[in-house]
Coordinates of C-alpha atoms in Angstrom, one line a residue:
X1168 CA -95.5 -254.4 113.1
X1169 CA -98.8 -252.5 113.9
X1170 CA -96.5 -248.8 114.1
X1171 CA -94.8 -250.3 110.9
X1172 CA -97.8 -250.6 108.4
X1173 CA -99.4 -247.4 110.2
X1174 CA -96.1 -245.7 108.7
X1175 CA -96.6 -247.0 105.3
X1176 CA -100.1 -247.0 104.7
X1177 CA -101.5 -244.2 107.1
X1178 CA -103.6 -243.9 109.7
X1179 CA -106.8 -245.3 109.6
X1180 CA -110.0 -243.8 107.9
X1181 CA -112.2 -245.0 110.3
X1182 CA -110.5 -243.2 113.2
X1183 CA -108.8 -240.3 110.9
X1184 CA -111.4 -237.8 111.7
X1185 CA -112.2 -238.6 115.2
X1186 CA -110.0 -235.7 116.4
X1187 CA -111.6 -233.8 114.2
X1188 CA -114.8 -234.4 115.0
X1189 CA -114.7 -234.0 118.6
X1190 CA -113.3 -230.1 118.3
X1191 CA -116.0 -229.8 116.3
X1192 CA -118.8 -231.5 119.0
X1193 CA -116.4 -228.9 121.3
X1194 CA -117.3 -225.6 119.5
X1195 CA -120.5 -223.8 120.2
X1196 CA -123.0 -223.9 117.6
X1197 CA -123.5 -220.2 116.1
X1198 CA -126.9 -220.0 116.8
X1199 CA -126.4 -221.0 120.4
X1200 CA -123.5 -218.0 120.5
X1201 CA -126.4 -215.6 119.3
X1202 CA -128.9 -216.9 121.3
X1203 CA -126.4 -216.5 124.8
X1204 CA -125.3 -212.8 123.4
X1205 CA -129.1 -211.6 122.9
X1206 CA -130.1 -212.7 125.9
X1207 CA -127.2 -211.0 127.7
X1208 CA -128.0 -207.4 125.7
X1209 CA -131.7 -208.1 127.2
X1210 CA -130.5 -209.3 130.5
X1211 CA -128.3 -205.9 130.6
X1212 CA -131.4 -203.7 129.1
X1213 CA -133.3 -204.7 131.9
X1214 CA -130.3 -204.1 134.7
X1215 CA -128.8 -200.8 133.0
X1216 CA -131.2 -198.8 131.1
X1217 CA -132.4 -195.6 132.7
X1218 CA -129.7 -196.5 135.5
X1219 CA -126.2 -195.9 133.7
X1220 CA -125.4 -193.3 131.7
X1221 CA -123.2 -195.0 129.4
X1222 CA -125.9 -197.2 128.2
X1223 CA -127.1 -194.6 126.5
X1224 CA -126.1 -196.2 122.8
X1225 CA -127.6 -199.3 123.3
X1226 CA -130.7 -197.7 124.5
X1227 CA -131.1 -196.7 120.9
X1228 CA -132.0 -199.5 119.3
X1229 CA -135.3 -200.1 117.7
X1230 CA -137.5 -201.8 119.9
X1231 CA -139.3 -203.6 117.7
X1232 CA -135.8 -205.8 118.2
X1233 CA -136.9 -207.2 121.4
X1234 CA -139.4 -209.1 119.7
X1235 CA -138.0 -209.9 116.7
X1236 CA -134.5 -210.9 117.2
X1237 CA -135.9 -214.2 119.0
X1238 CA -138.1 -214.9 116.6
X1239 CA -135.2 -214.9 113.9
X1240 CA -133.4 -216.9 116.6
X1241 CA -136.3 -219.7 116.8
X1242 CA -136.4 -219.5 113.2
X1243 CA -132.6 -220.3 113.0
X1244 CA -133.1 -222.9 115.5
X1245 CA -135.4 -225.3 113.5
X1246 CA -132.5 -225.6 110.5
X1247 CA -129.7 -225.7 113.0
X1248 CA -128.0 -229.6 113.8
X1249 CA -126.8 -229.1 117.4
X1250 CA -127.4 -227.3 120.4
X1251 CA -131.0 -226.7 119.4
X1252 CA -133.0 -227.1 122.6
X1253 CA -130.3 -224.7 124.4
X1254 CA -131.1 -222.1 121.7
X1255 CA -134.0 -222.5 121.9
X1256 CA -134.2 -221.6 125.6
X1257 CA -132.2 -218.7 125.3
X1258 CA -134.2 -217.2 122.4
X1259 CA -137.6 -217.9 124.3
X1260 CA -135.7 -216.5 128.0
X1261 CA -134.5 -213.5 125.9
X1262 CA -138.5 -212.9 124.2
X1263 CA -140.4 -213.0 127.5
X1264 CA -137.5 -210.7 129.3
X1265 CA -137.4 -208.6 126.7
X1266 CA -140.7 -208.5 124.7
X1267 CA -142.2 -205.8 126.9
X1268 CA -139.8 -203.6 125.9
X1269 CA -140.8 -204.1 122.1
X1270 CA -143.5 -201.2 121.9
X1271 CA -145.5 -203.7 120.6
X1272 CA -149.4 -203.2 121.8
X1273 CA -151.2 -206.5 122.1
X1274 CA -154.0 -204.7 123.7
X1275 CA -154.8 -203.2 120.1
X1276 CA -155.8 -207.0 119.3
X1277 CA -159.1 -206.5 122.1
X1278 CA -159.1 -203.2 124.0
X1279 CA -162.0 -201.0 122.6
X1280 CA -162.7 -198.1 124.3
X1281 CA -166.2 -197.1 125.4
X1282 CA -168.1 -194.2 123.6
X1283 CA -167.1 -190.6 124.2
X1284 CA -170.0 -188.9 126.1
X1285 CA -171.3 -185.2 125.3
X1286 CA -169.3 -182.6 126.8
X1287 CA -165.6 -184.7 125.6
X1288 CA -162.7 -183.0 125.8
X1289 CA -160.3 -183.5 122.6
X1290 CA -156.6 -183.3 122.7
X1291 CA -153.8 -182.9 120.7
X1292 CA -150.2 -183.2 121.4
X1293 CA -147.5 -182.5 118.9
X1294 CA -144.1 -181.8 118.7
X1295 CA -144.2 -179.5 116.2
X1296 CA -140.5 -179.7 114.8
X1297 CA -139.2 -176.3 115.2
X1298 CA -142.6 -174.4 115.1
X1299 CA -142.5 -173.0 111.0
X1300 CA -138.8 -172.5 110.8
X1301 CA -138.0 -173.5 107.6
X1302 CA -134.2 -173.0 107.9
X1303 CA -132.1 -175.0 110.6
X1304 CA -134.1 -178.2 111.3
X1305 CA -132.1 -181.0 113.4
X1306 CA -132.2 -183.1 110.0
X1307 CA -132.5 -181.7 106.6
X1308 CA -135.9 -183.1 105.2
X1309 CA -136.0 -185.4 101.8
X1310 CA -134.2 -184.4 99.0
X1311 CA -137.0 -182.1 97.1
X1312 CA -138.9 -181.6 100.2
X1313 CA -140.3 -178.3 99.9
X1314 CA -140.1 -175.8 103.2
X1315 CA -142.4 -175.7 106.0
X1316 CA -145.7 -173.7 104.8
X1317 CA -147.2 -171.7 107.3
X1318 CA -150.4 -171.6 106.3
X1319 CA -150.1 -175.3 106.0
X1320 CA -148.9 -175.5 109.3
X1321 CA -151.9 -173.8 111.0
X1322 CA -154.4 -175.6 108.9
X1323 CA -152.8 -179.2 110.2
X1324 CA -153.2 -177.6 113.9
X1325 CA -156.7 -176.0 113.3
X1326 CA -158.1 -180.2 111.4
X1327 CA -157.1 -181.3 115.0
X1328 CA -160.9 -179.1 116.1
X1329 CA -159.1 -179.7 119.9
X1330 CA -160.3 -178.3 123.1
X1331 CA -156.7 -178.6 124.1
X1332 CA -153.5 -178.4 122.3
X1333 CA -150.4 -179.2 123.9
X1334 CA -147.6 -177.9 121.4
X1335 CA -143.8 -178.6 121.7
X1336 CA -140.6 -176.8 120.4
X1337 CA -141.7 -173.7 120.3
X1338 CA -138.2 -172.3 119.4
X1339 CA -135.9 -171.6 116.5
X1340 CA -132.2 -172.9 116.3
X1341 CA -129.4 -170.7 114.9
X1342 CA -126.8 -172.5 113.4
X1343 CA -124.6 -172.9 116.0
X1344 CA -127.2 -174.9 117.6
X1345 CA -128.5 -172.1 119.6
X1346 CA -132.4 -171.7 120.9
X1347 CA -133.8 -168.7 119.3
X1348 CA -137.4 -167.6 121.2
X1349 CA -140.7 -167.4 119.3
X1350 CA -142.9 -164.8 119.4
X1351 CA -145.7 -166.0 117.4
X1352 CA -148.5 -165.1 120.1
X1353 CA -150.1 -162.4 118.1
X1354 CA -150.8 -165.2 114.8
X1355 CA -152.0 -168.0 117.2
X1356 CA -154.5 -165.6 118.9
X1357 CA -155.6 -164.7 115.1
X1358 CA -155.6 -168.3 113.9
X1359 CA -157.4 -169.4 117.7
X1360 CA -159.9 -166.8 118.4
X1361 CA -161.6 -167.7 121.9
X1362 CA -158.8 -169.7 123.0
X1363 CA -156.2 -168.9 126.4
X1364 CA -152.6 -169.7 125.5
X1365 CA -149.9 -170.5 128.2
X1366 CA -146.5 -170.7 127.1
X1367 CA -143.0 -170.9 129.1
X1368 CA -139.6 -172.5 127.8
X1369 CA -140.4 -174.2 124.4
X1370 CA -143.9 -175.4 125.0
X1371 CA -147.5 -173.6 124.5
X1372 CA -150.6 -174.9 125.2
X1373 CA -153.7 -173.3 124.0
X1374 CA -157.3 -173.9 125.3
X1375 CA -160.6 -173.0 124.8
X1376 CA -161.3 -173.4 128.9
X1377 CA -160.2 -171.0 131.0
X1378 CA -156.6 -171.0 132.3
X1379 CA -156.5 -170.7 136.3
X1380 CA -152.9 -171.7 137.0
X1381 CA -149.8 -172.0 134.2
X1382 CA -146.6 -172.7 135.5
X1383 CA -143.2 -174.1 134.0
X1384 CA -142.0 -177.1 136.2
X1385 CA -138.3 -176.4 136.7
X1386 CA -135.9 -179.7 136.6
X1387 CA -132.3 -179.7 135.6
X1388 CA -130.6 -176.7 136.3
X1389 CA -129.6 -174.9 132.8
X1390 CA -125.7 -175.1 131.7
X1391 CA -123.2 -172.0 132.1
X1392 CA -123.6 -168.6 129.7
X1393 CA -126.6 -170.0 128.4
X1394 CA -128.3 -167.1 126.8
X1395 CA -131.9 -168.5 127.6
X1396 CA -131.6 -170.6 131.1
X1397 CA -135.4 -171.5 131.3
X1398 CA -135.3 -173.5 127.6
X1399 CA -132.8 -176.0 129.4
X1400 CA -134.6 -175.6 133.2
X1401 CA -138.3 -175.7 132.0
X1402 CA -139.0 -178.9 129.9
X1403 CA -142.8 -179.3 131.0
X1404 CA -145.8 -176.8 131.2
X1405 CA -148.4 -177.2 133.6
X1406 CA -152.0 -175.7 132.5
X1407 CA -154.8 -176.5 134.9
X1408 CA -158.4 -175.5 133.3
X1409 CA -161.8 -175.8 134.1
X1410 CA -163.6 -177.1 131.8
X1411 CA -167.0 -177.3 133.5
X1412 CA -167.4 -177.7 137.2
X1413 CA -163.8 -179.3 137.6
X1414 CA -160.4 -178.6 136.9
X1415 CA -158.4 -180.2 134.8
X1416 CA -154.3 -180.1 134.9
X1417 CA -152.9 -180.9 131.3
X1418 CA -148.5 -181.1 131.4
X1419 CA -147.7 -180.6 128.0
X1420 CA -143.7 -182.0 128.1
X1421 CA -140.5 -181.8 126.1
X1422 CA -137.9 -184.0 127.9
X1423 CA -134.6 -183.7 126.7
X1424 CA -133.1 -186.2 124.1
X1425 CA -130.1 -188.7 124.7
X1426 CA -128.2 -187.2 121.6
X1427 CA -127.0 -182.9 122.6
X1428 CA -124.8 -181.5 119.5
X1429 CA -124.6 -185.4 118.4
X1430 CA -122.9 -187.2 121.3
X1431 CA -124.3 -188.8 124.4
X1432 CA -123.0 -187.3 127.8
X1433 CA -123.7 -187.9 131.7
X1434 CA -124.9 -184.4 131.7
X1435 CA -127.5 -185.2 129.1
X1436 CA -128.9 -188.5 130.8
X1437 CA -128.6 -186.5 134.8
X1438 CA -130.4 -183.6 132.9
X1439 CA -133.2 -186.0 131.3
X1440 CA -133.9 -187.9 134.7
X1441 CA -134.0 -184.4 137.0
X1442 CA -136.7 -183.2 134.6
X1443 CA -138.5 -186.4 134.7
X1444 CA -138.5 -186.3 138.5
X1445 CA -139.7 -183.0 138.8
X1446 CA -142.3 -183.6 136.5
X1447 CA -143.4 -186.6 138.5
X1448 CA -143.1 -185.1 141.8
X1449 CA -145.7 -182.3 140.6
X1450 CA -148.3 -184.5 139.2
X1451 CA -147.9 -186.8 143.1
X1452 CA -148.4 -183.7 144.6
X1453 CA -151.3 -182.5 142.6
X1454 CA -155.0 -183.6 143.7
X1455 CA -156.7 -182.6 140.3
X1456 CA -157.2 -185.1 137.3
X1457 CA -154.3 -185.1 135.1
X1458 CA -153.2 -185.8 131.6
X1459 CA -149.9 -185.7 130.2
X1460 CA -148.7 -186.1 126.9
X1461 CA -145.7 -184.9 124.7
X1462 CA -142.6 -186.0 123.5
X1463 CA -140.1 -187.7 125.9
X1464 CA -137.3 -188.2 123.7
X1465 CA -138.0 -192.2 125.4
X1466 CA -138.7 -195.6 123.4
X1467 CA -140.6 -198.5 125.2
X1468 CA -137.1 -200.0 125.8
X1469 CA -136.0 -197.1 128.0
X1470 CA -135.6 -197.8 132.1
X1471 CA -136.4 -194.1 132.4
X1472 CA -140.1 -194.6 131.9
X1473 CA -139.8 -195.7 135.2
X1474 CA -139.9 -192.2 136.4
X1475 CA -143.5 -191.7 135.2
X1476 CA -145.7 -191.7 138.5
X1477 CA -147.5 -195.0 138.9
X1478 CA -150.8 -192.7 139.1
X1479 CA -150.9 -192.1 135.5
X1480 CA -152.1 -194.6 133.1
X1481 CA -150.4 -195.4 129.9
X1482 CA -152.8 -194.4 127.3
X1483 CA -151.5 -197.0 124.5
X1484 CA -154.5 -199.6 125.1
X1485 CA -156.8 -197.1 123.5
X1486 CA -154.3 -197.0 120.2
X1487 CA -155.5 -199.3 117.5
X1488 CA -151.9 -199.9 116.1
X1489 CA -150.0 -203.3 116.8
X1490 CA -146.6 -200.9 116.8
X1491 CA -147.2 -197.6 117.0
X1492 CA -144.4 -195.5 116.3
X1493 CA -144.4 -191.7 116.4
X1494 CA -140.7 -190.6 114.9
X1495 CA -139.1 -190.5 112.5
X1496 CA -141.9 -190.3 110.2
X1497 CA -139.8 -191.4 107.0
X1498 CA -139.0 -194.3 109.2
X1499 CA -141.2 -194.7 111.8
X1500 CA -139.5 -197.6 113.5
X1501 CA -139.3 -195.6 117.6
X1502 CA -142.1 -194.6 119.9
X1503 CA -141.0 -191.6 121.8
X1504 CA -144.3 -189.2 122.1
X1505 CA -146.4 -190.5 124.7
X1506 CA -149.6 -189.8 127.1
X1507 CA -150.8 -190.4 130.2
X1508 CA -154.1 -189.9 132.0
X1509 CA -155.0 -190.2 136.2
X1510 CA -157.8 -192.2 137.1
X1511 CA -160.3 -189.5 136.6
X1512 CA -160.2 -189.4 132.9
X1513 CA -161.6 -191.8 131.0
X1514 CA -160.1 -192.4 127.3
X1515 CA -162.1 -193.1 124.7
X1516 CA -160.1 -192.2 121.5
X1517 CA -156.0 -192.2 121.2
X1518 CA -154.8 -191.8 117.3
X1519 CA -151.6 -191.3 116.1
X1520 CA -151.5 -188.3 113.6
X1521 CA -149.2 -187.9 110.8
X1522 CA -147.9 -184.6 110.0
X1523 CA -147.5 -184.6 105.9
X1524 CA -143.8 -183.5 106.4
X1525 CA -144.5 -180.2 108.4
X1526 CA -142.6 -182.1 111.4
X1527 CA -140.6 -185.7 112.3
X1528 CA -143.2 -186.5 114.5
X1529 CA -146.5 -187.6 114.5
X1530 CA -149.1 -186.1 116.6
X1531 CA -151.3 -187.8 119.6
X1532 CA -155.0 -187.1 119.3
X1533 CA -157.1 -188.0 122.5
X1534 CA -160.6 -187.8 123.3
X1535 CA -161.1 -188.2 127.1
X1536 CA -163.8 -187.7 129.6
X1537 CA -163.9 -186.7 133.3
X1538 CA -165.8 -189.2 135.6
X1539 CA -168.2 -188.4 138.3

């Protein structure tokens, strides 16, 4: 009888959407799918980046994600029905794996450095974005940018009043993507009476100490027919100076970038890490306090910061930003210019310059003394 009415009048409403409503209890909440695939991406970061070559991609993202995707998950979390405390988890595992990789500088919120004493030495470090080439950049500038002015150019770098200027790309580019030397020697010496230049591969420093050693620090080996080897084999300058009674070893570097004629290769990441390593292995081998600064083509979130000798100190403390970014400057969302100093060097100023359009990045002024 019971099969009989069930037939006629249907099933029942009270137990109609059980089925229903258990595949739907079975189903993973959206959030918590999120929440899990962050967590993995950050998990993988961690494992992958600097390590594997075809993480190269993932590598690019902003960092600034590493902080703020969790917080978007959290936020989801508190208007979600189910699953909640397991979101929650994951967004909170995924922020404190992942939020050192954010760029973010908490230290901006206390650090204050102590007062610069007489006798300072100021620094600046810039890639300068093709020197003055007006023709040929890597991306065209704003629609009714006007060209690089050269008298512009060396006014930004004379405002900097630096003891020490570590300068990067020094070069041209030809259309085919080729590196076309400099020889702008004879205007820098007219623009910098007083001061010693050093220059090899793409990068020129110029001082007002005495030079006593320049040398180009040799890494990845350059690629066949290339019609200048040492801008692929050189990608950091060492100038030591003595400024005073001491010496003083600045490394002025330009380390590759992941992206070579827009694609990502295991040539470009080998060729990034063996100039890394060479860098490093000069500064462990060199006794003298050292600073280095330039652009490493590297955001917080890349494992190849790893590379960086544990004797040099990150310099960001000193920043007063919260994020400081250096490129691009129309949308300054990645850190990639950095600086370092050894134990000898105290820092007392670090400020991010921008350039007004004559480059993509912004420069890195320092003010830092040596201790007794």
């Amino acid at each position: 009888m019971t099969a009989y009415l069930r037939a006629i009048l249907g099933p029942d409403p009270r137990t109609a959407g059980a089925p229903a409503a258990r595949a739907r209890r079975r189903r993973i909440p959206l959030v918590l799918c999120a929440a899990l695939a962050w967590l993995a991406f950050v998990v993988l970061q961690r494992v992958l980046s600097g390590r594997a070559w075809w993480w190269q991609l993932p590598e690019l993202v902003p960092p600034l994600a590493f902080a703020a995707v969790p917080v978007v998950l959290l936020a989801a979390v508190l208007v979600a029905r189910r699953a909640r405390r397991a979101a929650a988890v994951a967004a909170l595992a995924s922020l404190a794996l992942g939020g050192g990789l954010s760029g973010i500088n908490l230290a901006a919120l206390w650090h204050r450095p102590a007062p610069a004493p007489a006798g300072a030495i100021k620094v600046f470090s810039w890639n300068t974005w093709y020197w003055d080439q007006p023709a040929g950049r890597a991306m065209p500038p704003p629609t009714g940018t006007p060209p690089p002015d050269l008298a512009a150019f060396y006014r930004h770098l004379r405002a900097q009043d630096a003891d020490v200027l570590l300068l990067q790309e020094y070069v041209y580019f030809g259309p085919d993507s080729r590196p076309i030397r400099v020889n702008d020697l004879d205007r820098l010496r007219q623009e910098f009476p007083g001061y010693h230049l050093a220059v090899a591969s793409e990068m020129v420093t110029l001082s007002r100490f005495p030079i006593v050693l320049q040398r180009g620090i040799e890494g990845a080996p350059a690629p066949a027919g290339s019609s200048w080897p040492e801008f692929h084999r050189v990608k950091t300058l060492r100038t030591d100076v003595r400024a005073g009674d001491r010496v003083v070893s600045f490394y002025n570097a330009h380390i590759d970038s992941p992206v070579a004629s827009g694609s990502l290769s295991r040539a470009q990441h080998e060729a990034r890490a063996a100039n890394l390593r060479a860098l490093a292995a000069d500064i462990r081998a060199n006794p003298q306090p050292a600073l280095l600064a330039g652009d490493f083509n590297t955001s917080p979130a890349m494992g190849l910061l790893r590379l960086v000798p544990e004797r040099m100190a990150d310099a960001t403390p000193a920043l007063g930003s919260l994020y400081p970014a250096t490129w691009d400057e129309r949308l300054p969302l990645w850190r990639i210019d950095w600086a370092y100093t050894s134990p000898e060097l105290a820092v007392h100023e670090y400020r991010l310059v921008r350039s007004g359009g004559l480059s993509d990045h912004s420069g890195q002024r320092l003010v830092v003394s040596l201790g007794r």
